[in-house]
Short mmCIF file of C-alpha atoms in Angstrom, two decimals:
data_model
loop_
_atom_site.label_atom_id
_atom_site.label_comp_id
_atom_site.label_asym_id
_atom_site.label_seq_id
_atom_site.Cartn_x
_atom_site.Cartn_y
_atom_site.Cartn_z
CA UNK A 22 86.33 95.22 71.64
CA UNK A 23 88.20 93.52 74.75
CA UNK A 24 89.99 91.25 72.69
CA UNK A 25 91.81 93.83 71.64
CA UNK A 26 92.35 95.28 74.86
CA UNK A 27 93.60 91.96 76.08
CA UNK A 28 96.13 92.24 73.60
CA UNK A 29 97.04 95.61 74.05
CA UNK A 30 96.13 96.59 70.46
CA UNK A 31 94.22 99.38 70.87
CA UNK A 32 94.54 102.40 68.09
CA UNK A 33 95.17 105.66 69.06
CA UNK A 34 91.56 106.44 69.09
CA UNK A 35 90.24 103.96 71.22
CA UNK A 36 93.07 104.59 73.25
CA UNK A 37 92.13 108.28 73.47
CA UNK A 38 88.33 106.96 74.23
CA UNK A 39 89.72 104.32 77.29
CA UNK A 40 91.78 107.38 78.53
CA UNK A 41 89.41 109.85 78.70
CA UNK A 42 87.12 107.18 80.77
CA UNK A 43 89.72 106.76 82.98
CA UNK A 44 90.31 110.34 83.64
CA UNK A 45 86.81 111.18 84.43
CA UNK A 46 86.27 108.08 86.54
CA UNK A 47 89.56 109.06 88.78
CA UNK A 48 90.02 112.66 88.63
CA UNK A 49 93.51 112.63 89.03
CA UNK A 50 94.81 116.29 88.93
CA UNK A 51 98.58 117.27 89.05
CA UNK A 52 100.40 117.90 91.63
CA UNK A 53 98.91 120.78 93.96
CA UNK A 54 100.82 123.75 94.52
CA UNK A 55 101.11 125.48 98.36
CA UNK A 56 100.13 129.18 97.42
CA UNK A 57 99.25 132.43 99.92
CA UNK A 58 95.87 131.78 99.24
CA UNK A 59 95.18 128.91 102.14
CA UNK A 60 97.16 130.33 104.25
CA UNK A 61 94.84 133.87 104.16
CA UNK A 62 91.67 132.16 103.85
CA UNK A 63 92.55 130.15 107.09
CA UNK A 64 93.93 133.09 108.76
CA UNK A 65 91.12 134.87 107.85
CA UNK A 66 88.82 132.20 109.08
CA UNK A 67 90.13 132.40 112.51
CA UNK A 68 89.70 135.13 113.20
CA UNK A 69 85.97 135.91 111.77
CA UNK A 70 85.24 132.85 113.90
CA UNK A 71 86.94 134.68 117.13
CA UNK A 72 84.89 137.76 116.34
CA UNK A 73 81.54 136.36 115.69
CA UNK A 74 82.21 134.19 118.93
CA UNK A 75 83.00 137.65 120.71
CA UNK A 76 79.73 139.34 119.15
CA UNK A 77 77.96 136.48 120.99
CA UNK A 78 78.72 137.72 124.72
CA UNK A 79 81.75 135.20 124.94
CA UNK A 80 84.37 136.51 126.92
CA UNK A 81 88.07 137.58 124.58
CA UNK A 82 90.32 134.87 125.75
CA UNK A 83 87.51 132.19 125.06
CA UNK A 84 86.85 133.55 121.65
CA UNK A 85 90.37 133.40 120.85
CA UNK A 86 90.57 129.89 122.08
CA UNK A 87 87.81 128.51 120.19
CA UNK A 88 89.03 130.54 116.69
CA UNK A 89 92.67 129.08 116.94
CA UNK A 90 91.56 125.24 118.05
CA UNK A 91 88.58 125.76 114.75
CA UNK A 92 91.84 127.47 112.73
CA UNK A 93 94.02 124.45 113.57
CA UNK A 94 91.65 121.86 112.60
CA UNK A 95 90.67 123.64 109.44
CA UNK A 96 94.63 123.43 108.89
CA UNK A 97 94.89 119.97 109.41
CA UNK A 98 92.32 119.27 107.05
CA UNK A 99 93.98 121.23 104.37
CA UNK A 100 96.80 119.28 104.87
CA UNK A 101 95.27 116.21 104.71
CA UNK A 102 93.51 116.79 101.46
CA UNK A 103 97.04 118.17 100.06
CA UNK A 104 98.81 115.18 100.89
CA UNK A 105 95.94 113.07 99.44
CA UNK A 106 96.06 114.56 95.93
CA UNK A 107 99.87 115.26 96.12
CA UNK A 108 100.86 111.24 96.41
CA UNK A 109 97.54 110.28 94.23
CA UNK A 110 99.33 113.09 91.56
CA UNK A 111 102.86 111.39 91.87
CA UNK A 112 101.58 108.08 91.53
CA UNK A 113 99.65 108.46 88.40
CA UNK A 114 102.77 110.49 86.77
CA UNK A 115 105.58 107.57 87.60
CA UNK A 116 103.17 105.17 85.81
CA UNK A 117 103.21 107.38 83.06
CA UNK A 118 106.56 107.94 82.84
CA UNK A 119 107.19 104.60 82.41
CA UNK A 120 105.30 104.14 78.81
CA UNK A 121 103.06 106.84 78.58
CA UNK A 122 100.15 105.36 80.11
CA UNK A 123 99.54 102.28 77.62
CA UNK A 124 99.67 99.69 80.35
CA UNK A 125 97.35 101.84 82.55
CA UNK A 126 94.75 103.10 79.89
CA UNK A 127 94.53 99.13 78.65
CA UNK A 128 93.97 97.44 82.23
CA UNK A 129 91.37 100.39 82.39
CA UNK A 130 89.27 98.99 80.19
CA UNK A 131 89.24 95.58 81.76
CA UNK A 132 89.06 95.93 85.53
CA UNK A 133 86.04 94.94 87.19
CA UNK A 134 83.66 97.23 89.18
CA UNK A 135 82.98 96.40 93.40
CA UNK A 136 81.16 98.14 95.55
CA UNK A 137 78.43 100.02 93.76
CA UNK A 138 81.57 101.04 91.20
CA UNK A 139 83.51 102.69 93.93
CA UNK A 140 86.91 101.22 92.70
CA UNK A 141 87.64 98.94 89.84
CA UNK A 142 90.36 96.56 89.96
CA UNK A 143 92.20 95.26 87.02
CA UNK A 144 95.52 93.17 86.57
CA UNK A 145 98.01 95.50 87.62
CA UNK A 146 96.06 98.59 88.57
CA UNK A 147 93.45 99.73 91.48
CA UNK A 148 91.52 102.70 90.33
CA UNK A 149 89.52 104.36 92.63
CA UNK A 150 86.51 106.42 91.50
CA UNK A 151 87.13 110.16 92.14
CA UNK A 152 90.30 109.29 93.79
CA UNK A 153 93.88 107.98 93.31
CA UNK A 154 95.35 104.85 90.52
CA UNK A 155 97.17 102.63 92.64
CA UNK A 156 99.46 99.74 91.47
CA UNK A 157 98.47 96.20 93.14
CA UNK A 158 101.81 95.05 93.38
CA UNK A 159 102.19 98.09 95.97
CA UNK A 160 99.41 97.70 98.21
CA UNK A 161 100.15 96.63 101.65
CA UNK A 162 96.61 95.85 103.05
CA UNK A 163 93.03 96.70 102.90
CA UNK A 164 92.06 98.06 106.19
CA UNK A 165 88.17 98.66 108.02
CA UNK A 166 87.58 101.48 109.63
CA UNK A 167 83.58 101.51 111.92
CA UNK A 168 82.20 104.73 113.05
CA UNK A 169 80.12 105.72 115.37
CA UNK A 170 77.92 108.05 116.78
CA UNK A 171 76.83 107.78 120.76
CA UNK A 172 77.78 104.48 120.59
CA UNK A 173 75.44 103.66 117.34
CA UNK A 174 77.23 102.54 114.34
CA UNK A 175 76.69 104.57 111.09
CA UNK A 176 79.05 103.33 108.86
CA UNK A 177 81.88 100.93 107.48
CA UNK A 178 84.89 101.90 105.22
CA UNK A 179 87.74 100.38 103.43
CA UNK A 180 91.25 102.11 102.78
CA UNK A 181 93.97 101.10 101.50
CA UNK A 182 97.91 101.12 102.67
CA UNK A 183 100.16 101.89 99.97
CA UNK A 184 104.13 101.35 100.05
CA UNK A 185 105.98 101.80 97.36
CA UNK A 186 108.80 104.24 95.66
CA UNK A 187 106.77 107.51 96.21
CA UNK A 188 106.40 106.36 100.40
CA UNK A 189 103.92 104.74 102.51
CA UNK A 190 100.62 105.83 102.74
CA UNK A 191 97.03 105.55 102.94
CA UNK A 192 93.98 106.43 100.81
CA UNK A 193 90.03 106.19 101.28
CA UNK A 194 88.74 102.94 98.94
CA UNK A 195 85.01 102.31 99.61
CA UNK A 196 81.99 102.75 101.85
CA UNK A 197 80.38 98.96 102.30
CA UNK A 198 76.29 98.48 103.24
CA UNK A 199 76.44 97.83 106.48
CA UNK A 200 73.65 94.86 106.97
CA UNK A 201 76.23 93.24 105.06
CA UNK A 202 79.28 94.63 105.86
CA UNK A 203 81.17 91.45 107.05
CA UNK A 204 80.35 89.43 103.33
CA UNK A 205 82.17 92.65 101.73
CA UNK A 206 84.90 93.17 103.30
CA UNK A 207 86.35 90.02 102.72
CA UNK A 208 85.18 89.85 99.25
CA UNK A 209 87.25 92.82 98.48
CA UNK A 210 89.86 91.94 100.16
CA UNK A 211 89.84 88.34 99.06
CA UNK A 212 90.00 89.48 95.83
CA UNK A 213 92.38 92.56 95.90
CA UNK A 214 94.82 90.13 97.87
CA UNK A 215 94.24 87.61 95.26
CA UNK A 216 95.19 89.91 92.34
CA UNK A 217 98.07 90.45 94.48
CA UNK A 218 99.56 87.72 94.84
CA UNK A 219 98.87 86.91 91.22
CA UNK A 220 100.60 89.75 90.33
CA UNK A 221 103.99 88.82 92.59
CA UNK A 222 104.15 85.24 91.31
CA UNK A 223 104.17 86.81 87.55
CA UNK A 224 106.66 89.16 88.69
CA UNK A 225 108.73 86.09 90.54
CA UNK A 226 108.37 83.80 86.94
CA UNK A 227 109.67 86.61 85.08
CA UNK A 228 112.13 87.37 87.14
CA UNK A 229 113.32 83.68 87.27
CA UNK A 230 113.11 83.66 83.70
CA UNK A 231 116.03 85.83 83.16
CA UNK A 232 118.16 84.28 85.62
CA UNK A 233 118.02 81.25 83.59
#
């Protein structure tokens, strides 16, 4: 009943229900821990790709070359996924520090699907599907990113900058249809920027509230 998710008087068991929704729609995990194993796999990587590059009739010093640039870049990418799922991690656990999740699990239940149900954005929160829970009141701007291959385009995505008490940074939203790509964007925006804004003026009321 969203009434009573309005109100914020769920019961423990459709609290459970909302939660377990929002769990399997995010994926949040906890906090990734840096182990031997990436290191060896990438090392390990390296060099099978310098060998099998050998095998081939390529001279040493060119095998080496291309199995430390393909070693590097596999690297980076580990990295880059790391740092991904480490902020997501330390997001979602400072919103549940602050009262267990409640506020979370209930604007859950009420946010609104865009984009094919890529993200869903609700009064305080940003969920992404598969990806991180993001407070609205923290995001900086929605940014579109065009790629291209040989000059063709082949797609259009949406990310989102992020600045708040765990740092600044930035984290893949949504893939738009291209035909239509312009109409999107700005709907997303438009609207993300909207909650916004709605959200900072609550903030500002209550803030001037206990002033007075």
């Amino acid at each position: 009943n969203q009434n009573y998710y309005a109100a914020g008087m769920m019961n423990e068991q459709q609290l459970n229900q909302v939660s377990s929704a929002l769990y399997s729609y995010c994926k949040v995990m906890r906090v990734p821990k840096l182990g031997a194993a990436p290191v060896v796999i990438t090392v390990l990587e390296g060099v099978a790709i310098t060998l099998v590059t050998a095998a081939l009739g390529v001279k040493l010093w060119g095998a080496v070359a291309i199995g430390v640039i393909i070693t590097a870049l596999f690297a980076f990418l580990c990295w880059l996924t790391y740092r991904y799922r480490s902020g997501a991690a330390r997001r979602l656990n400072s919103y549940l520090a602050a009262d267990g999740g409640r506020r979370m699990v209930s604007d859950f239940a009420l946010a609104q699907p865009f984009a094919d149900d890529q993200f869903r954005l609700g009064r305080e929160y940003l969920f992404i599907k598969h990806g991180a829970v993001l407070r609205i009141n923290s995001i900086a701007d929605i940014v579109r990113t065009n790629t291209h291959y040989r000059m063709m385009p082949t797609g259009v995505f949406l990310s989102v900058d992020v600045k708040d008490e765990n740092g600044s940074m930035t984290f893949p939203l949504c893939r738009v249809h291209m035909l239509r790509a312009g109409a999107e964007v700005e709907e997303i925006r438009g609207a993300v920027m909207q909650r916004r804004f709605l959200k900072y003026r609550a903030m500002e009321k209550m803030k001037n509230g206990q002033v007075h």
